[in-house]
mmCIF file of C-alpha atoms in Angstrom:
data_model
loop_
_atom_site.group_PDB
_atom_site.id
_atom_site.type_symbol
_atom_site.label_atom_id
_atom_site.label_comp_id
_atom_site.label_asym_id
_atom_site.label_seq_id
_atom_site.Cartn_x
_atom_site.Cartn_y
_atom_site.Cartn_z
ATOM 1 C CA UNK X 1 -2.186 42.149 42.399
ATOM 2 C CA UNK X 2 -1.505 40.009 39.472
ATOM 3 C CA UNK X 3 -4.450 38.061 38.110
ATOM 4 C CA UNK X 4 -4.076 35.456 35.223
ATOM 5 C CA UNK X 5 -7.338 34.736 33.328
ATOM 6 C CA UNK X 6 -8.462 32.124 31.108
ATOM 7 C CA UNK X 7 -11.698 32.007 29.327
ATOM 8 C CA UNK X 8 -12.548 28.392 28.288
ATOM 9 C CA UNK X 9 -16.091 29.432 27.321
ATOM 10 C CA UNK X 10 -15.103 32.318 24.905
ATOM 11 C CA UNK X 11 -18.092 34.250 26.445
ATOM 12 C CA UNK X 12 -16.440 36.670 28.801
ATOM 13 C CA UNK X 13 -15.586 39.894 27.065
ATOM 14 C CA UNK X 14 -12.222 41.722 27.648
ATOM 15 C CA UNK X 15 -14.263 44.515 29.202
ATOM 16 C CA UNK X 16 -15.795 42.006 31.816
ATOM 17 C CA UNK X 17 -12.444 40.464 32.413
ATOM 18 C CA UNK X 18 -10.930 43.986 33.190
ATOM 19 C CA UNK X 19 -13.955 44.836 35.418
ATOM 20 C CA UNK X 20 -13.303 41.627 37.358
ATOM 21 C CA UNK X 21 -9.499 42.442 37.496
ATOM 22 C CA UNK X 22 -10.215 45.979 38.764
ATOM 23 C CA UNK X 23 -12.749 44.643 41.393
ATOM 24 C CA UNK X 24 -10.475 42.053 42.761
ATOM 25 C CA UNK X 25 -7.470 44.573 42.820
ATOM 26 C CA UNK X 26 -9.914 46.839 44.941
ATOM 27 C CA UNK X 27 -10.789 43.898 47.126
ATOM 28 C CA UNK X 28 -7.234 42.948 47.530
ATOM 29 C CA UNK X 29 -6.467 46.522 48.830
ATOM 30 C CA UNK X 30 -9.354 46.295 51.174
ATOM 31 C CA UNK X 31 -7.933 43.253 52.897
ATOM 32 C CA UNK X 32 -4.263 43.939 52.412
ATOM 33 C CA UNK X 33 -3.429 41.318 49.685
ATOM 34 C CA UNK X 34 -2.131 43.829 47.022
ATOM 35 C CA UNK X 35 1.100 41.984 46.393
ATOM 36 C CA UNK X 36 -0.545 38.615 45.613
ATOM 37 C CA UNK X 37 -1.080 36.521 42.637
ATOM 38 C CA UNK X 38 -4.016 34.320 41.568
ATOM 39 C CA UNK X 39 -5.690 32.679 38.554
ATOM 40 C CA UNK X 40 -9.326 32.674 37.263
ATOM 41 C CA UNK X 41 -10.751 30.298 34.760
ATOM 42 C CA UNK X 42 -14.096 30.817 33.375
ATOM 43 C CA UNK X 43 -15.852 27.633 32.578
ATOM 44 C CA UNK X 44 -19.296 25.937 31.823
ATOM 45 C CA UNK X 45 -21.239 23.790 34.041
ATOM 46 C CA UNK X 46 -19.788 20.646 32.767
ATOM 47 C CA UNK X 47 -16.145 21.776 33.468
ATOM 48 C CA UNK X 48 -16.870 23.191 36.932
ATOM 49 C CA UNK X 49 -18.545 19.767 37.672
ATOM 50 C CA UNK X 50 -15.340 17.919 36.717
ATOM 51 C CA UNK X 51 -13.362 20.340 38.745
ATOM 52 C CA UNK X 52 -15.534 19.800 41.849
ATOM 53 C CA UNK X 53 -15.364 16.085 41.472
ATOM 54 C CA UNK X 54 -11.542 16.165 41.178
ATOM 55 C CA UNK X 55 -10.778 18.595 44.062
ATOM 56 C CA UNK X 56 -13.692 18.602 46.387
ATOM 57 C CA UNK X 57 -15.436 15.235 45.820
ATOM 58 C CA UNK X 58 -18.706 17.021 44.964
ATOM 59 C CA UNK X 59 -20.702 15.443 42.210
ATOM 60 C CA UNK X 60 -22.414 18.555 40.720
ATOM 61 C CA UNK X 61 -21.739 21.795 39.213
ATOM 62 C CA UNK X 62 -21.427 24.942 41.551
ATOM 63 C CA UNK X 63 -21.161 28.668 40.643
ATOM 64 C CA UNK X 64 -17.493 28.938 41.692
ATOM 65 C CA UNK X 65 -14.761 26.589 42.993
ATOM 66 C CA UNK X 66 -12.071 28.249 45.113
ATOM 67 C CA UNK X 67 -8.831 26.458 45.390
ATOM 68 C CA UNK X 68 -6.688 27.926 48.043
ATOM 69 C CA UNK X 69 -2.922 27.414 47.523
ATOM 70 C CA UNK X 70 -1.183 26.046 50.546
ATOM 71 C CA UNK X 71 2.533 25.323 50.092
ATOM 72 C CA UNK X 72 3.352 21.708 51.102
ATOM 73 C CA UNK X 73 6.643 22.704 52.400
ATOM 74 C CA UNK X 74 7.002 25.593 54.993
ATOM 75 C CA UNK X 75 10.233 27.595 54.707
ATOM 76 C CA UNK X 76 11.464 29.219 57.991
ATOM 77 C CA UNK X 77 14.572 31.411 58.369
ATOM 78 C CA UNK X 78 15.962 32.599 61.625
ATOM 79 C CA UNK X 79 17.023 36.143 62.311
ATOM 80 C CA UNK X 80 20.816 35.307 61.757
ATOM 81 C CA UNK X 81 19.958 33.787 58.213
ATOM 82 C CA UNK X 82 18.198 36.995 57.293
ATOM 83 C CA UNK X 83 21.089 39.195 58.544
ATOM 84 C CA UNK X 84 23.545 37.116 56.534
ATOM 85 C CA UNK X 85 21.454 36.946 53.350
ATOM 86 C CA UNK X 86 18.922 39.821 53.155
ATOM 87 C CA UNK X 87 17.744 38.639 49.768
ATOM 88 C CA UNK X 88 16.009 35.620 51.599
ATOM 89 C CA UNK X 89 13.247 38.165 52.728
ATOM 90 C CA UNK X 90 12.592 39.041 49.028
ATOM 91 C CA UNK X 91 12.703 35.298 47.862
ATOM 92 C CA UNK X 92 10.219 34.299 50.612
ATOM 93 C CA UNK X 93 7.717 37.131 49.579
ATOM 94 C CA UNK X 94 7.839 35.971 46.073
ATOM 95 C CA UNK X 95 7.310 32.294 47.159
ATOM 96 C CA UNK X 96 4.268 33.335 49.159
ATOM 97 C CA UNK X 97 2.770 35.472 46.337
ATOM 98 C CA UNK X 98 0.494 32.927 44.914
ATOM 99 C CA UNK X 99 -2.806 32.623 46.845
ATOM 100 C CA UNK X 100 -5.014 30.239 44.711
ATOM 101 C CA UNK X 101 -7.256 29.729 41.748
ATOM 102 C CA UNK X 102 -10.827 30.345 40.987
ATOM 103 C CA UNK X 103 -13.055 28.511 38.557
ATOM 104 C CA UNK X 104 -16.307 30.577 37.844
ATOM 105 C CA UNK X 105 -19.175 28.877 35.975
ATOM 106 C CA UNK X 106 -20.525 31.120 33.333
ATOM 107 C CA UNK X 107 -23.678 28.939 33.044
ATOM 108 C CA UNK X 108 -24.405 29.472 36.803
ATOM 109 C CA UNK X 109 -23.617 33.146 36.673
ATOM 110 C CA UNK X 110 -26.484 33.598 33.992
ATOM 111 C CA UNK X 111 -28.905 31.295 35.908
ATOM 112 C CA UNK X 112 -28.319 33.135 39.235
ATOM 113 C CA UNK X 113 -28.443 36.532 37.705
ATOM 114 C CA UNK X 114 -31.803 35.754 36.289
ATOM 115 C CA UNK X 115 -32.992 33.947 39.548
ATOM 116 C CA UNK X 116 -31.822 37.050 41.805
ATOM 117 C CA UNK X 117 -33.091 39.542 39.429
ATOM 118 C CA UNK X 118 -29.815 41.433 38.891
ATOM 119 C CA UNK X 119 -27.303 41.838 35.981
ATOM 120 C CA UNK X 120 -24.879 39.248 34.797
ATOM 121 C CA UNK X 121 -22.094 41.687 35.548
ATOM 122 C CA UNK X 122 -23.086 41.944 39.175
ATOM 123 C CA UNK X 123 -23.377 38.202 39.450
ATOM 124 C CA UNK X 124 -19.877 37.580 37.954
ATOM 125 C CA UNK X 125 -18.567 40.410 40.331
ATOM 126 C CA UNK X 126 -20.253 38.719 43.338
ATOM 127 C CA UNK X 127 -18.628 35.219 42.367
ATOM 128 C CA UNK X 128 -15.280 36.668 41.741
ATOM 129 C CA UNK X 129 -15.220 38.460 45.233
ATOM 130 C CA UNK X 130 -16.900 35.374 47.070
ATOM 131 C CA UNK X 131 -14.209 33.125 45.506
ATOM 132 C CA UNK X 132 -11.590 35.590 46.228
ATOM 133 C CA UNK X 133 -12.447 35.803 50.012
ATOM 134 C CA UNK X 134 -12.539 32.038 50.118
ATOM 135 C CA UNK X 135 -8.905 31.657 48.914
ATOM 136 C CA UNK X 136 -7.988 34.261 51.509
ATOM 137 C CA UNK X 137 -9.246 32.112 54.278
ATOM 138 C CA UNK X 138 -12.954 33.387 54.660
ATOM 139 C CA UNK X 139 -15.548 30.844 54.946
ATOM 140 C CA UNK X 140 -19.297 30.591 55.805
ATOM 141 C CA UNK X 141 -19.602 27.370 57.704
ATOM 142 C CA UNK X 142 -20.870 28.937 60.907
ATOM 143 C CA UNK X 143 -23.245 31.915 61.380
ATOM 144 C CA UNK X 144 -20.419 34.030 62.625
ATOM 145 C CA UNK X 145 -18.261 33.203 59.628
ATOM 146 C CA UNK X 146 -21.155 33.739 57.237
ATOM 147 C CA UNK X 147 -21.810 37.202 58.800
ATOM 148 C CA UNK X 148 -18.182 38.190 58.489
ATOM 149 C CA UNK X 149 -17.650 36.966 54.934
ATOM 150 C CA UNK X 150 -20.919 38.064 53.483
ATOM 151 C CA UNK X 151 -20.742 41.453 55.212
ATOM 152 C CA UNK X 152 -17.300 42.024 53.790
ATOM 153 C CA UNK X 153 -18.159 40.880 50.206
ATOM 154 C CA UNK X 154 -21.189 43.158 50.279
ATOM 155 C CA UNK X 155 -19.227 45.996 51.542
ATOM 156 C CA UNK X 156 -16.477 45.561 48.871
ATOM 157 C CA UNK X 157 -19.217 45.249 46.114
ATOM 158 C CA UNK X 158 -20.968 48.414 47.313
ATOM 159 C CA UNK X 159 -17.950 50.469 47.758
ATOM 160 C CA UNK X 160 -16.724 49.401 44.197
ATOM 161 C CA UNK X 161 -20.183 50.453 42.851
ATOM 162 C CA UNK X 162 -21.480 46.988 41.799
ATOM 163 C CA UNK X 163 -24.741 46.918 43.799
ATOM 164 C CA UNK X 164 -27.818 44.878 43.436
ATOM 165 C CA UNK X 165 -30.278 46.295 41.012
#
């Protein structure tokens, strides 16, 4: 999995960025998304508030904003097209590789780590996995969806070794 990272806060160490990259590669293998691409931007509360307003109409900062990428144009090839031009399967795979973007609030991560009594590293890992699952179609609007998503994210974090302290 390719993950582009930008740290607008200058507070996320290279080591933490690598840990998040490794964790999300682990999560991607778990749900079969190894060949995908995404972006993560580490921001402060003011910036995540702006992103929430712009993309979600929410007038407050949140811990993470997940923007799932959905192409506006659907590309469909029939079997004959693929037989005549085998490189179309490869081009389509490249076109479909980008899954979305996460904005993670460093301020919220610090606040929540303190509130929940665990490490900043664990909270950052939780937010990264939580956002990653969102951009891969998981949600928690209903009790059933919540049970599935939260169960999966806890399974990923525990198997990776990033447990609550």
